[in-house]
Coordinates of C-alpha atoms and ligand atoms in Angstrom, one line a residue:
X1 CA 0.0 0.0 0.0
X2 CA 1.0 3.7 -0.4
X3 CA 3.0 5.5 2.1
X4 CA 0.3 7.3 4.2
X5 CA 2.5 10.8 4.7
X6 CA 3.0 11.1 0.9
X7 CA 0.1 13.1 -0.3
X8 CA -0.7 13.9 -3.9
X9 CA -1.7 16.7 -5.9
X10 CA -3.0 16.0 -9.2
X11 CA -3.3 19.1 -12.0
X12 CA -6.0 18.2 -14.8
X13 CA -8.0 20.7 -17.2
X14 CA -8.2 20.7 -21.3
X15 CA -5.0 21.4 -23.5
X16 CA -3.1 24.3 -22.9
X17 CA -4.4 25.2 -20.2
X18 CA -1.0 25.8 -17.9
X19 CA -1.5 22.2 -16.2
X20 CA 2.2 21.5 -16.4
X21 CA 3.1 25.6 -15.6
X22 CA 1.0 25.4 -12.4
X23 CA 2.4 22.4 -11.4
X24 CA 5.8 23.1 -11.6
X25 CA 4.6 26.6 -9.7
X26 CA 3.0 24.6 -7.3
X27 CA 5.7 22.3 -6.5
X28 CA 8.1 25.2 -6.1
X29 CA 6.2 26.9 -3.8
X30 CA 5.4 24.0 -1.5
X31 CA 9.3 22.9 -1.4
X32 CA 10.1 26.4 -0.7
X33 CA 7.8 26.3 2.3
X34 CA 9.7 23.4 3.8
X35 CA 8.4 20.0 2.0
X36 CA 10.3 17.7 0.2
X37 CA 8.4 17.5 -2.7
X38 CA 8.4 15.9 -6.7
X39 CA 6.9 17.0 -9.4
X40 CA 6.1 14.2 -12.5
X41 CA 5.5 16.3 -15.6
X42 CA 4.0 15.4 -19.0
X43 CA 5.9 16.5 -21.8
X44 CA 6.8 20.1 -19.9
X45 CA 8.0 22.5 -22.6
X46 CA 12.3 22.5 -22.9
X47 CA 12.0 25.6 -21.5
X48 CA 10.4 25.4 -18.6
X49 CA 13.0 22.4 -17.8
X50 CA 16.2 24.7 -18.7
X51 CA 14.2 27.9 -16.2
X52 CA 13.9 24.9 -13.5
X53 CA 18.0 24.1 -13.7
X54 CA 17.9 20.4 -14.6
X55 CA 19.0 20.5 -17.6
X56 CA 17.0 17.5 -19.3
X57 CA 14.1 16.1 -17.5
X58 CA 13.5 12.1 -17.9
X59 CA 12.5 9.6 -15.9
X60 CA 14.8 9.7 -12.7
X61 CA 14.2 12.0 -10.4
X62 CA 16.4 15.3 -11.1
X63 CA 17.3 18.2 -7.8
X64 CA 16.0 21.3 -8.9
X65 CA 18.5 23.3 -7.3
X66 CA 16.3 25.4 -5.4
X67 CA 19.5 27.2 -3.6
X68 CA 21.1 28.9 -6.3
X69 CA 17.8 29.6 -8.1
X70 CA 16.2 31.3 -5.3
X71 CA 19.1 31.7 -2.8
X72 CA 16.7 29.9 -0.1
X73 CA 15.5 26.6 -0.1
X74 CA 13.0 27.1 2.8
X75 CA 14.3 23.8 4.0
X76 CA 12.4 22.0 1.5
X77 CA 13.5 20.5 -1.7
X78 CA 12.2 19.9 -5.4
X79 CA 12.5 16.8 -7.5
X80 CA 11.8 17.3 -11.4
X81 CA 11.0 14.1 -13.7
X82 CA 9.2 13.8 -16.9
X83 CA 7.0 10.7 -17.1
X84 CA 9.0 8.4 -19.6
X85 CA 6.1 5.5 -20.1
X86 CA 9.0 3.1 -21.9
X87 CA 11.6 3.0 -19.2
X88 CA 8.7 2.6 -16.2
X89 CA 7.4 -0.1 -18.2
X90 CA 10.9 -2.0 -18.8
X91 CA 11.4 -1.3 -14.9
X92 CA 8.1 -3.0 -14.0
X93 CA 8.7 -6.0 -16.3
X94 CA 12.2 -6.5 -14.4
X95 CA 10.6 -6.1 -10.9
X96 CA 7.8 -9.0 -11.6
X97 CA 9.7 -11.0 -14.3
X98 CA 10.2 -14.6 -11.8
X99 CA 14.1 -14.0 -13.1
X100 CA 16.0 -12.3 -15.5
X101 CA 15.9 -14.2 -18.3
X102 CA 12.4 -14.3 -18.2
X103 CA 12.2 -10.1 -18.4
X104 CA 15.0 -10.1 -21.2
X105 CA 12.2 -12.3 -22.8
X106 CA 9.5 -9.5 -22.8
X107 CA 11.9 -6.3 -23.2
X108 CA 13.6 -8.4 -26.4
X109 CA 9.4 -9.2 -27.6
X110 CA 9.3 -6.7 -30.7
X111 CA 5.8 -6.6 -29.8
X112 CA 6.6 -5.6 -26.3
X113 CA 8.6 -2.8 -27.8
X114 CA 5.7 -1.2 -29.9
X115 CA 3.1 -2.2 -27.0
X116 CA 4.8 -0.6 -24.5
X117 CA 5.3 2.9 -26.1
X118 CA 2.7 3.0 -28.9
X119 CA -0.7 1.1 -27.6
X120 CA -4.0 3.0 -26.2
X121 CA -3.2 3.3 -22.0
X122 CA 0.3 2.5 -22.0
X123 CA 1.3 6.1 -21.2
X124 CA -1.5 6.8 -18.7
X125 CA -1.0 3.4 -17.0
X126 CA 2.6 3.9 -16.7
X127 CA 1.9 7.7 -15.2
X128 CA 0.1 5.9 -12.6
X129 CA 3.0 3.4 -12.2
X130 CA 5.7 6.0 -12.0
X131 CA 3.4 8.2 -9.2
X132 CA 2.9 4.8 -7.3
X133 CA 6.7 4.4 -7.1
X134 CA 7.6 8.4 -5.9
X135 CA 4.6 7.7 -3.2
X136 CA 6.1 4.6 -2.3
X137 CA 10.1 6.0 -2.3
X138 CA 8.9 7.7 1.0
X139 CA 11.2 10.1 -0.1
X140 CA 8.9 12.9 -0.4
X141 CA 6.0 14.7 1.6
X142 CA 4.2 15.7 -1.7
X143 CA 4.4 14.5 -4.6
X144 CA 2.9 17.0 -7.4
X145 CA 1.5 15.3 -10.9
X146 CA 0.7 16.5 -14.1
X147 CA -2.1 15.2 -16.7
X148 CA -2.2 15.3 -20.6
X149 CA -5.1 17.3 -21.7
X150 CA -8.6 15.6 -20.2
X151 CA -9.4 13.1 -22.7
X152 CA -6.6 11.2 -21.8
X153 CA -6.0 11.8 -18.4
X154 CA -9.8 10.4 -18.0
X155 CA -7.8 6.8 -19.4
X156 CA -5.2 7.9 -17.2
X157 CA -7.1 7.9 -14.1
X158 CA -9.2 4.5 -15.2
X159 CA -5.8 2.7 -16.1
X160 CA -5.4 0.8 -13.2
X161 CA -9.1 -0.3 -13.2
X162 CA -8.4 -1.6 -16.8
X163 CA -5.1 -3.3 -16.0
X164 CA -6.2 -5.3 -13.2
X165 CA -9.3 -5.7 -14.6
X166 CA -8.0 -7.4 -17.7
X167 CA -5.8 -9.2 -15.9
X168 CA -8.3 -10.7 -14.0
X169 CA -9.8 -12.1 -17.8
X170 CA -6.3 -13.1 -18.0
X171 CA -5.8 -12.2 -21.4
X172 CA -3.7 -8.7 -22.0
X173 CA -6.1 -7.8 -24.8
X174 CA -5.5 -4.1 -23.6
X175 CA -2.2 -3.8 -25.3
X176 CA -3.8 -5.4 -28.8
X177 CA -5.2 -2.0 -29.0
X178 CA -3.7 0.6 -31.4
X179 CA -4.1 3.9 -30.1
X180 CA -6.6 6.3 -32.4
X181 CA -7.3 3.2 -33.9
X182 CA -10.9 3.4 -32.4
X183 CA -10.0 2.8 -28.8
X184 CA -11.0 0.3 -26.9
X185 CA -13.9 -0.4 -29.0
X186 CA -12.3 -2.0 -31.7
X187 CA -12.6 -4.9 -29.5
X188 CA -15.8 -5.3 -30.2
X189 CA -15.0 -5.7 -33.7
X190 CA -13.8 -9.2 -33.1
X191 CA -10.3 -10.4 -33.4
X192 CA -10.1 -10.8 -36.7
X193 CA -10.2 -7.1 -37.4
X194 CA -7.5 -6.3 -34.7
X195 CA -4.9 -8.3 -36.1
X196 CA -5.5 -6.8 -39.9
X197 CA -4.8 -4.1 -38.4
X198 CA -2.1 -4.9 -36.6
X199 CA -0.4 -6.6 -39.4
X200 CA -1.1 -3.6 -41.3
X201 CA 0.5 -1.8 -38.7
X202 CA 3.6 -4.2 -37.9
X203 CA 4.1 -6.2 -41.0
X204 CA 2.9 -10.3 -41.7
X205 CA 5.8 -11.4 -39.5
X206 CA 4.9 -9.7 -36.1
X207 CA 1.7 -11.6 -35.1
X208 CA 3.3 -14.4 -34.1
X209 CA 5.4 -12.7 -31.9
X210 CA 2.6 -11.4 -30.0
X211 CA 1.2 -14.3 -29.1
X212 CA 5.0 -15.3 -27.9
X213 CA 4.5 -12.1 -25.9
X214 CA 1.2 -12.9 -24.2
X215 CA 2.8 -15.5 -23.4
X216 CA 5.7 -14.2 -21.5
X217 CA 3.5 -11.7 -20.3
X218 CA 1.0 -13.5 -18.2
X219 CA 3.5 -14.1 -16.0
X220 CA 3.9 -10.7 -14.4
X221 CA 0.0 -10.6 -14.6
X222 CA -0.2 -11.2 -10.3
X223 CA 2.4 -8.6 -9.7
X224 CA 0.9 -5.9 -12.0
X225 CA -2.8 -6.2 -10.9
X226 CA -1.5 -5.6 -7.1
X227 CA -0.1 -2.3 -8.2
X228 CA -3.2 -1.5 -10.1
X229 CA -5.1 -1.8 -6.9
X230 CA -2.7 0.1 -4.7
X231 CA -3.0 3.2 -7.5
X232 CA -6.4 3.3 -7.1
X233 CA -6.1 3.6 -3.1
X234 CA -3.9 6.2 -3.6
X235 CA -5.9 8.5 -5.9
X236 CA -9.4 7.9 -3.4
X237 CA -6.6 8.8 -0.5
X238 CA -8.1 11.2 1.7
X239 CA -4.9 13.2 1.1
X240 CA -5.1 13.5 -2.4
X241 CA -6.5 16.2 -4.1
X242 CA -7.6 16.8 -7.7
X243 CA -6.8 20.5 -9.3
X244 CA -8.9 21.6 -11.8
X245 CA -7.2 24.0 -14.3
X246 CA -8.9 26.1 -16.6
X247 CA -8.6 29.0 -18.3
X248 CA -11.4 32.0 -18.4
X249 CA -12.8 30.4 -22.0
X250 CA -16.2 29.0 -22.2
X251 CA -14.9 26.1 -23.8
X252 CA -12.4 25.5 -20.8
X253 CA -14.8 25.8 -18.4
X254 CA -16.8 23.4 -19.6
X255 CA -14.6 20.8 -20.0
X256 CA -13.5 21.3 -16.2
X257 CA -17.3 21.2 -15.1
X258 CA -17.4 18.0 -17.4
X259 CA -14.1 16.9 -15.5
X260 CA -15.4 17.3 -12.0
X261 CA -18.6 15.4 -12.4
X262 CA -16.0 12.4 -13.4
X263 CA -14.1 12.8 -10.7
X264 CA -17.5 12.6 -8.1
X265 CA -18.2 9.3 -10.0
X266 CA -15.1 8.0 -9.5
X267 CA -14.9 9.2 -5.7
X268 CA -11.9 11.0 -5.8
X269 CA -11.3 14.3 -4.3
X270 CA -11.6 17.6 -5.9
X271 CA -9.9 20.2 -4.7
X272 CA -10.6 23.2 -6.3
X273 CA -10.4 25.1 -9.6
X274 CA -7.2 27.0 -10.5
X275 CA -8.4 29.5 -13.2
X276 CA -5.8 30.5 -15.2
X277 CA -4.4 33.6 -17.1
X278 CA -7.2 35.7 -15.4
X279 CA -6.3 39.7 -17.3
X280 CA -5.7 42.0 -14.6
X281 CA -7.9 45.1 -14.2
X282 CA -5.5 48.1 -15.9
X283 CA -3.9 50.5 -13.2
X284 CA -6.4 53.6 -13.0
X285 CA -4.6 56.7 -14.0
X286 CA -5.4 60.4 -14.6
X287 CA -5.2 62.0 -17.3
X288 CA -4.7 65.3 -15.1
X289 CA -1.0 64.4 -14.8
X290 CA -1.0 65.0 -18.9
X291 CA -2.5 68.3 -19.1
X292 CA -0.8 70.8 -21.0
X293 CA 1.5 68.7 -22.9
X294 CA 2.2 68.9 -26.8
X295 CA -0.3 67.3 -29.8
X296 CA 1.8 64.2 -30.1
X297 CA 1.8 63.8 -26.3
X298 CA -2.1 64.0 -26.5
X299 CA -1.8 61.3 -29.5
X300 CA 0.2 58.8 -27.0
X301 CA -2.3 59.8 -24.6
X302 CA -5.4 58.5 -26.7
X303 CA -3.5 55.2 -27.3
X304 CA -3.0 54.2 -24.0
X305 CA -6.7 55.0 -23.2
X306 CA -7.6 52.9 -25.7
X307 CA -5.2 49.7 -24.7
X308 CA -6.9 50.4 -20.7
X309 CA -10.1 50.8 -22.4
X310 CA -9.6 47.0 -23.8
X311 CA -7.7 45.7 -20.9
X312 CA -10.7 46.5 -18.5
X313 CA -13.4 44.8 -21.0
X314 CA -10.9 41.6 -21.0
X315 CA -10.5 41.9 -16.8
X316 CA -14.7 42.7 -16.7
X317 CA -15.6 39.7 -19.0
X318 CA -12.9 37.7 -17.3
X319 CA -14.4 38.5 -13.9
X320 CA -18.0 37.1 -15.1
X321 CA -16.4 34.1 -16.3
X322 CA -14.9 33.4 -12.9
X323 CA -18.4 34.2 -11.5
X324 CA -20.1 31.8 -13.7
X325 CA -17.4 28.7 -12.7
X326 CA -18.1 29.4 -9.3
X327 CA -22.2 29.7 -9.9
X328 CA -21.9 26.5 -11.9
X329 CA -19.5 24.6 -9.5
X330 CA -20.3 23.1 -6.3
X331 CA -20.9 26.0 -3.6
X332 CA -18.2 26.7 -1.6
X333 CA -15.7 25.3 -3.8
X334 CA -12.2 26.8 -3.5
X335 CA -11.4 28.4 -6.5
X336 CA -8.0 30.5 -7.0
X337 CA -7.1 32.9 -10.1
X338 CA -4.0 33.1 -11.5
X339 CA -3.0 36.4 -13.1
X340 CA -2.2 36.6 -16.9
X341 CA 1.6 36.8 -17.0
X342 CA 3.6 39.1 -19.6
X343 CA 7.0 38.2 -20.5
X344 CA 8.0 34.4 -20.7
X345 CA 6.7 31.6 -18.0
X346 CA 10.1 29.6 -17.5
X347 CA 11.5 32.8 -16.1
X348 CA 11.7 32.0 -12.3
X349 CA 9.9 35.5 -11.5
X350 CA 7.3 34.4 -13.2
X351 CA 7.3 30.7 -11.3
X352 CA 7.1 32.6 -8.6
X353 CA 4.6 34.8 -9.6
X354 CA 2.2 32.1 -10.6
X355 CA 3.2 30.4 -7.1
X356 CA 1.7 33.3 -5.4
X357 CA -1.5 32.9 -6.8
X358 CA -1.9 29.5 -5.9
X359 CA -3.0 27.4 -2.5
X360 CA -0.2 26.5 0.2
X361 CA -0.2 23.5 1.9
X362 CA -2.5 24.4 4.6
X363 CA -5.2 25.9 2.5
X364 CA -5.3 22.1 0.6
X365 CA -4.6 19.7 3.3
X366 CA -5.2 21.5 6.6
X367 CA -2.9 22.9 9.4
X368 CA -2.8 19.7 10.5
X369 CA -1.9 18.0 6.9
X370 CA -4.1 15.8 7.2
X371 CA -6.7 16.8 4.6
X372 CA -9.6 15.4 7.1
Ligands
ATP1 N1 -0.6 32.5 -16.3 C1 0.0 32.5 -17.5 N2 0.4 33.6 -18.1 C2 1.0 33.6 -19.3 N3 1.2 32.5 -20.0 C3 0.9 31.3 -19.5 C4 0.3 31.3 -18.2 N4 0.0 30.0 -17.9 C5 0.5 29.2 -18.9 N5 1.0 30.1 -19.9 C6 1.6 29.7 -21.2 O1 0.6 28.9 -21.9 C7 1.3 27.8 -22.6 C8 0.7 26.5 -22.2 O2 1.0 26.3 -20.8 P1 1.3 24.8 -20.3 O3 2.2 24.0 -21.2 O4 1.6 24.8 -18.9 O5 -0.2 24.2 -20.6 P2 -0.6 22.7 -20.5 O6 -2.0 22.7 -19.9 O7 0.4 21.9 -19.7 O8 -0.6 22.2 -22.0 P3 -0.8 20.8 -22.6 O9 -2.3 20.4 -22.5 O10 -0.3 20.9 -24.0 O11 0.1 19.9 -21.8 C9 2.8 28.0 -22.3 O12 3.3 28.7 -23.4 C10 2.8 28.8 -21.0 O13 4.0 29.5 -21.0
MG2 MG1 1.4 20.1 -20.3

């Protein structure tokens, strides 16, 4: 089972959003107030992983030296990864292979190598494998994670029911599932149709191989379907919390609404919404301090009434979008805005920024941390 004191924070909305932005604000602003926490990103941009000081994210755990960036660590600290679905798979097939030779079997399965990368789930699956593992390290008191856009972080968080579910029909007829290909309905088309198209897709030879990988497979089946169940614990924990990131856009909105009735369904706990590049009302000014001054100075003038003229329509309709999230939302949900940021996210002033606009630990989990 999951280490009880780890406790999660999960960052989901619709593409573009600034799911992977907030949660690499987040994550510095709780390690900077003492936590020792991780943040697992999806595909951050290079950017953001050059502004964070790690050079290259991947799958290991990477300091984020939190010292020389910010000349305090708070007495926290910061792990950076980026989810890297192949190597957590090949790690998992070595930890439930019954020996070696048995797990160079799988990893050598050409099969295995398209399936493990390629297929419908395996990312998602392997997000939840890889967040299982950081919980489980004990080495860290949060551990912050970041979604793919909602579509596929609703796979991501029903991966674990469909692994150990189809383990249970002990046949791995998950990974005979090309991805786009239809999803997991192509099933239904019967198998005939899923391995035309697989031969399509891998050439005449392949087939057999899969069957060779089934085979191999089955045997880590046991192993598997325990972490399956332990994921699912952990994302019902009473100290995880779902983040709901939107921006002020109708169409973002929606999709978060859409996002939060899934996660009641599925029992796990919301929360709050962070809204996203909310436009600032523009600083009032007079134009009294201007009086007197030449025709080309009145020209400049006009122009930067017009630009606050705009900037307060954007703030206005952005404040009624914000009203209408909370009015649709469940009453008295937390809700926090995050100001539109000029200038280039990666830089740490604007990490920091963002971080300043979004909950601390207490305001998610309690003073007493335990979320009850
Ligand atoms: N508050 C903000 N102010 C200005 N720019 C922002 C803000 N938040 C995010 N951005 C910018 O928006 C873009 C998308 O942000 P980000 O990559 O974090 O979104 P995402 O939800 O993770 O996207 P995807 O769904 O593609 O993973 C980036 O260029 C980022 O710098
Ligand atoms: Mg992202």
């Amino acid at each position: 089972m999951s280490a009880p004191h780890t406790r999660v924070l999960v960052c989901c909305g619709s593409g573009g959003v600034g799911k992977t932005s907030l949660s690499a604000a987040l994550a510095i602003k709780l390690a900077r107030s003492g936590l020792r926490v991780a943040v697992l990103t999806i595909d951050p941009a290079r950017r953001l992983a050059d502004g964070l000081g790690v050079g290259a994210l991947g799958n290991d755990a990477r300091e984020v030296p939190l010292r020389a960036l910010f000349g305090d660590d708070g007495g926290g600290r910061l792990d950076a990864l980026m989810l890297d679905a192949r190597s957590t798979f090949d790690n998992l097939v070595r930890r439930f292979a019954p020996d070696a030779r048995a797990a160079q079997r799988v990893l050598d399965n050409r099969y295995y190598q398209f399936a493990s990368t390629r297929l419908g789930g395996s990312h998602e699956y392997m997000a939840m494998e890889r967040l299982l593992e950081l919980v489980q390290s004990g080495a860290y008191d949060v551990v912050v994670l970041d979604t793919p856009p909602t579509r596929h972080a609703l796979d991501f968080l029903r991966a674990p029911e469909r692994m150990s579910g189809l383990m249970d029909q002990g046949v791995l007829k998950w990974l005979v599932m090309p991805a786009g290909v239809g999803g997991w309905r192509a099933l239904e088309f019967g198998s005939e149709a899923v391995s035309s198209v697989l031969k399509a897709l891998l050439g005449e030879g392949t087939v057999g191989e899969i069957a060779e990988f089934f085979d191999a497979f089955r045997g880590l089946g046991d192993g598997m379907r325990q972490r399956s169940l332990a994921v699912r614990a952990l994302l019902r924990a009473p100290t995880t919390r779902f983040f709901l990131v939107s921006s002020p856009a109708a169409a973002a909105r929606a999709e978060a609404l859409f996002f939060l009735a899934v996660l009641r369904e599925e029992r796990m706990p919301f929360g709050g919404f962070l809204i996203n590049r909310v436009a600032a009302a523009p600083p009032a000014f007079s134009r009294g301090e201007w009086s007197g001054r030449s025709p080309a100075e009145a020209l400049a003038l006009d122009a930067v009434d017009a630009q606050c003229a705009e900037q307060a329509d954007l703030a206005a309709a952005h404040a009624k979008a914000v009203a209408a999230l909370r009015a649709e939302g469940p009453a008295g949900a937390a809700c926090w805005l995050v100001p539109e940021q000029s200038g280039e996210l990666h830089e740490l002033s604007a990490l920091i920024a963002l971080g300043a606009a979004l909950p601390d630990a207490e305001s998610v989990w309690g003073a007493d941390g335990t979320g009850a």
